[in-house]
Tab-separated table of C-alpha atoms in Angstrom:
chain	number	residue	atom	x	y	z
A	1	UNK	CA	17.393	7.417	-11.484
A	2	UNK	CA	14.778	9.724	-13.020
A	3	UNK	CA	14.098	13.158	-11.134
A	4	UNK	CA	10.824	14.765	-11.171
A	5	UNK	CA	10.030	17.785	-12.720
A	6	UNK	CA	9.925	20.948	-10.275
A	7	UNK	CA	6.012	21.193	-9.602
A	8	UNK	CA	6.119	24.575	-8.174
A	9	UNK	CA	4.966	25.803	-12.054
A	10	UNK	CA	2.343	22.965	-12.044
A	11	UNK	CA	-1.353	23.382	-11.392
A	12	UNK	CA	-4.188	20.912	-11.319
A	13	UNK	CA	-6.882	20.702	-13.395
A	14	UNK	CA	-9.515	20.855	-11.010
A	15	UNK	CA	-7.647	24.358	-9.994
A	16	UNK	CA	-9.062	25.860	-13.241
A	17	UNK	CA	-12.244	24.045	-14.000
A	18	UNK	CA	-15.156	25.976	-14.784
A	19	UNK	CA	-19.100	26.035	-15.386
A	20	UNK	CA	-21.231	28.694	-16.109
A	21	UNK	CA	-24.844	28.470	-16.370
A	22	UNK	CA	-27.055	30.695	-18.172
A	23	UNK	CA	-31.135	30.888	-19.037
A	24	UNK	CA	-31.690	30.935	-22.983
A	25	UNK	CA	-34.032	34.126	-23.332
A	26	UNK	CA	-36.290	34.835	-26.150
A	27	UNK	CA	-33.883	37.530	-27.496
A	28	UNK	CA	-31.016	34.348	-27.675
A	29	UNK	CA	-33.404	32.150	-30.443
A	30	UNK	CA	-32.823	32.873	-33.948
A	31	UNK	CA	-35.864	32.288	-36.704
A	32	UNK	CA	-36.593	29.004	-36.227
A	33	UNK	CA	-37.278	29.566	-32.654
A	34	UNK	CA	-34.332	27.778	-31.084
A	35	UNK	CA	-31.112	29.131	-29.559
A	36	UNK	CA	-28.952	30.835	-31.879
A	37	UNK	CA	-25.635	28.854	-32.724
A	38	UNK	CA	-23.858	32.247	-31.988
A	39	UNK	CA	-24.816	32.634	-28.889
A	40	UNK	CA	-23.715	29.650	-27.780
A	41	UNK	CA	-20.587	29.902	-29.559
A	42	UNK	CA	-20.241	33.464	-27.453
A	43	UNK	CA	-20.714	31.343	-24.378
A	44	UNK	CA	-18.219	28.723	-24.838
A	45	UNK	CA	-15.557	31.062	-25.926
A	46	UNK	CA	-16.555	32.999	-22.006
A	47	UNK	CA	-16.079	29.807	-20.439
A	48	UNK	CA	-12.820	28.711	-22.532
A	49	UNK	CA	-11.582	32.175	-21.292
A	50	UNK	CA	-12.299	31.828	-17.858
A	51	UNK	CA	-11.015	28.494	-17.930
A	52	UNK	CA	-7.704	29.417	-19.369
A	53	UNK	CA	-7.022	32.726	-17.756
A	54	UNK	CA	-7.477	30.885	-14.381
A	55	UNK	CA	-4.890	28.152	-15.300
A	56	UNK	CA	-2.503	30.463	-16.726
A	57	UNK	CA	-2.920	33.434	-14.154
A	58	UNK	CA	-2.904	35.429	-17.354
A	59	UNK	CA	-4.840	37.226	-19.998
A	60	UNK	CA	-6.008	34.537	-22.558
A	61	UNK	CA	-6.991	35.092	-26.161
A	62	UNK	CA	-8.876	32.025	-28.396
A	63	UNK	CA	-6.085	30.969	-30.910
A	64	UNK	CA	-8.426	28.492	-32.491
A	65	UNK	CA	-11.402	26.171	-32.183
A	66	UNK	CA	-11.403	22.221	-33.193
A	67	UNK	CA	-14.999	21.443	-34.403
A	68	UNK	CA	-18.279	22.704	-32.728
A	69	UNK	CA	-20.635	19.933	-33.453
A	70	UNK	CA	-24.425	21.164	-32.429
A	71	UNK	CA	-25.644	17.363	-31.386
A	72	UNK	CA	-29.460	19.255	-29.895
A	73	UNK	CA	-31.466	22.149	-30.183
A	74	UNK	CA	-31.184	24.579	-27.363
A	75	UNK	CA	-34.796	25.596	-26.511
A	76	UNK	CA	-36.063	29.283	-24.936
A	77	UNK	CA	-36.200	28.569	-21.613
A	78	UNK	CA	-33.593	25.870	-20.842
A	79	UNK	CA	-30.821	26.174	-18.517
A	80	UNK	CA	-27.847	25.453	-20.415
A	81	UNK	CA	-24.440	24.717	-18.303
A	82	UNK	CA	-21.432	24.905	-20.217
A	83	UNK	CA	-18.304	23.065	-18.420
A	84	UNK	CA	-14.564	23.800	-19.477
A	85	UNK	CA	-11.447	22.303	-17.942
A	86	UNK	CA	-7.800	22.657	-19.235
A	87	UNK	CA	-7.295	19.586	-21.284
A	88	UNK	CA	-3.437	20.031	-22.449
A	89	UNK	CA	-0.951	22.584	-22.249
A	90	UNK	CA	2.002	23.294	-24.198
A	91	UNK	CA	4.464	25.817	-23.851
A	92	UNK	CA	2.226	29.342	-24.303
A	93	UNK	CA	-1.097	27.830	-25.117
A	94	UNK	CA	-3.306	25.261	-23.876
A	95	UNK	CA	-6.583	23.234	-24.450
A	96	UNK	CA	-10.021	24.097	-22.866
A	97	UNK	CA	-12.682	20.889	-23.593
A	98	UNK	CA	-16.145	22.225	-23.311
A	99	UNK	CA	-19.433	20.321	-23.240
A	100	UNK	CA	-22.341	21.953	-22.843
A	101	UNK	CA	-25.785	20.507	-21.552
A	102	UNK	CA	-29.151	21.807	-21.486
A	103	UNK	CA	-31.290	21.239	-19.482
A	104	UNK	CA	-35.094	21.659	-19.553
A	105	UNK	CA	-36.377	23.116	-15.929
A	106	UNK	CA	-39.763	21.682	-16.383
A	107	UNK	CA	-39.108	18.384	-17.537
A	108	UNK	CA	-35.841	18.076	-15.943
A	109	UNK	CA	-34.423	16.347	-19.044
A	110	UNK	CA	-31.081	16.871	-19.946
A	111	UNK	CA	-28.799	16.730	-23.060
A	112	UNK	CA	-25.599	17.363	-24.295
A	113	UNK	CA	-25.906	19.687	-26.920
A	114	UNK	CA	-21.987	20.533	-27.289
A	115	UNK	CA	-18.524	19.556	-27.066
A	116	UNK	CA	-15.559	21.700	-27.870
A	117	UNK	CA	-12.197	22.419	-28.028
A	118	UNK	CA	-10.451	25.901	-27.434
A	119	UNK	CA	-6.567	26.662	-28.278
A	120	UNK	CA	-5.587	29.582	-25.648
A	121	UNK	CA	-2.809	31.647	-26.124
A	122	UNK	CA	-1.789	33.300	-22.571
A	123	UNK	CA	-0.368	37.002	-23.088
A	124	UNK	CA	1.277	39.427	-21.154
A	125	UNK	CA	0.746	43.217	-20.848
A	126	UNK	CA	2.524	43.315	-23.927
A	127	UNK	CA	0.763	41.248	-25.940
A	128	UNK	CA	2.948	38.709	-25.925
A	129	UNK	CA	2.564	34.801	-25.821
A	130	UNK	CA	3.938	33.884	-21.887
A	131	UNK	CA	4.539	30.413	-20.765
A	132	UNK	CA	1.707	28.795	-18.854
A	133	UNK	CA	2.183	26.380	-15.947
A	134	UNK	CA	2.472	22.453	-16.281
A	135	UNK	CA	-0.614	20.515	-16.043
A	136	UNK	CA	-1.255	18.001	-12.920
A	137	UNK	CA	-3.482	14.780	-14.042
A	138	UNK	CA	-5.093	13.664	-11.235
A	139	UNK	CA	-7.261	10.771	-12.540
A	140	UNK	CA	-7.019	8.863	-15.431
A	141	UNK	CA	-10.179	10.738	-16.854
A	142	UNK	CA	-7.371	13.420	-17.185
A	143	UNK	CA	-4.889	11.438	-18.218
A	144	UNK	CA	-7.143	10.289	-21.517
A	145	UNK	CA	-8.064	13.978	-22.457
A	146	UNK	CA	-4.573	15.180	-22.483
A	147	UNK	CA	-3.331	12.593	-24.788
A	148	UNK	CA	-6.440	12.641	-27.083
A	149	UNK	CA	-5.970	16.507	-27.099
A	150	UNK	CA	-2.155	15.862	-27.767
A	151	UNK	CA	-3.594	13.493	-30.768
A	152	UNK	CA	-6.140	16.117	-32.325
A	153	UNK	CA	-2.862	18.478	-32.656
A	154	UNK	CA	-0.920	16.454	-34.402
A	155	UNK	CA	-3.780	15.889	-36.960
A	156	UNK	CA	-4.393	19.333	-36.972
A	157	UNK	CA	-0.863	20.156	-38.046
A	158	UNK	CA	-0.958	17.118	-40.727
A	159	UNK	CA	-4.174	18.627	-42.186
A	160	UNK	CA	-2.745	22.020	-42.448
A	161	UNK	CA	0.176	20.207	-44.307
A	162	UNK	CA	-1.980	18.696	-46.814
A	163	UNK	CA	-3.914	21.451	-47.606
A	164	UNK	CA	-1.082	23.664	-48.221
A	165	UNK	CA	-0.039	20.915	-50.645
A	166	UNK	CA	-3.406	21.199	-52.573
A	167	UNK	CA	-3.069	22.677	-56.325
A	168	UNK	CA	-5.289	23.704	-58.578
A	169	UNK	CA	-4.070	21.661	-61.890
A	170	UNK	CA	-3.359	23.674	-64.846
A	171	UNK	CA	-5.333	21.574	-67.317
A	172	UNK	CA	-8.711	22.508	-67.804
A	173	UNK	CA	-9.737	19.198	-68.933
A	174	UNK	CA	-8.444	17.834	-66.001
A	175	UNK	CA	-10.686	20.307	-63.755
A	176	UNK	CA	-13.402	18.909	-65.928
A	177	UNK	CA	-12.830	15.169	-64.985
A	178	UNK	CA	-11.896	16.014	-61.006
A	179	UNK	CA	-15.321	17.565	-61.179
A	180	UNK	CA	-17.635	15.235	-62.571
A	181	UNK	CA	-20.150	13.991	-60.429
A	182	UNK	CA	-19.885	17.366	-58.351
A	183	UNK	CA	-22.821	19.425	-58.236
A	184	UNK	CA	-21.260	22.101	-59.713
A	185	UNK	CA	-20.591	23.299	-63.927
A	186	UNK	CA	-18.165	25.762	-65.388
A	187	UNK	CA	-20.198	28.734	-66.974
């Protein structure tokens, strides 16, 4: 007979979801005339925080992020909506997903501009890492997320692996060869 973990430490993750919604100003578009990556970048790292320190009932700092792909332009104007929700948790940190939409007010057209992924560490007062609370699934939306976040960390750690296995090789000629085709030369 299985027993079921104590809950009281759980939350949901509709507890913690978030959206914020902003209008991109002309001072947010960089030289090309659309928003600037950074501030949208600056956005989704309020939202992961918001997100997380809800969840975790705790001060929150960004420990990493997995890929910011920029799918559309953000234009002056649009509305853009950026939705987080806590996608996995492990002992002190957890996931925030992000996707962010835009949306233009006089068209009424919409698109997905962004999709992210925040690691949150939760700290105390002393600037510790503090255990967060257990993660409820409620649908099987949830259920996916978690394990696909679960997946990306594993293949984070492997890639860290590898690339701390990455040498330089001591024979010049052999630089030469690894390099050919490369649009690169050796001075």
């Amino acid at each position: 007979m299985s027993t079921l973990p104590n809950t009281s430490n759980y939350k949901t993750v509709s507890f913690s979801e978030t959206v914020i919604t902003e209008l991109m100003i002309p001072s947010y578009s960089n030289f090309g005339g659309k928003i600037h990556g950074g501030i949208l970048l600056s956005l989704m790292d309020k939202v992961a925080y918001v997100c997380a320190a809800k969840h975790a009932s705790n001060y929150c700092v960004t420990a990493s992020i997995d890929t910011v792909d920029f799918l559309q332009p953000v234009e002056v104007g649009d509305l853009v909506s950026l939705m987080a929700s806590v996608n996995y948790v492990g002992k002190t940190s957890l996931v925030v997903g992000i996707r962010v939409v835009s949306e233009n007010i006089k068209t009424n057209q919409v698109y997905h501009t962004n999709t992210s992924y925040f690691t949150m560490v939760a700290k105390n007062e002393s600037n510790h890492p503090v255990p967060v609370p257990g993660l409820i699934l409620e649908n099987r939306n949830q259920v996916r997320r978690f394990i696909e976040a679960r997946r990306r960390k594993q293949i984070k750690q492997n890639y860290k692996q590898e690339v701390e296995e990455i040498e330089m090789p001591d024979n010049e000629e052999i630089c030469k060869q690894m390099l050919i085709g490369e649009r690169c030369m050796i001075a």
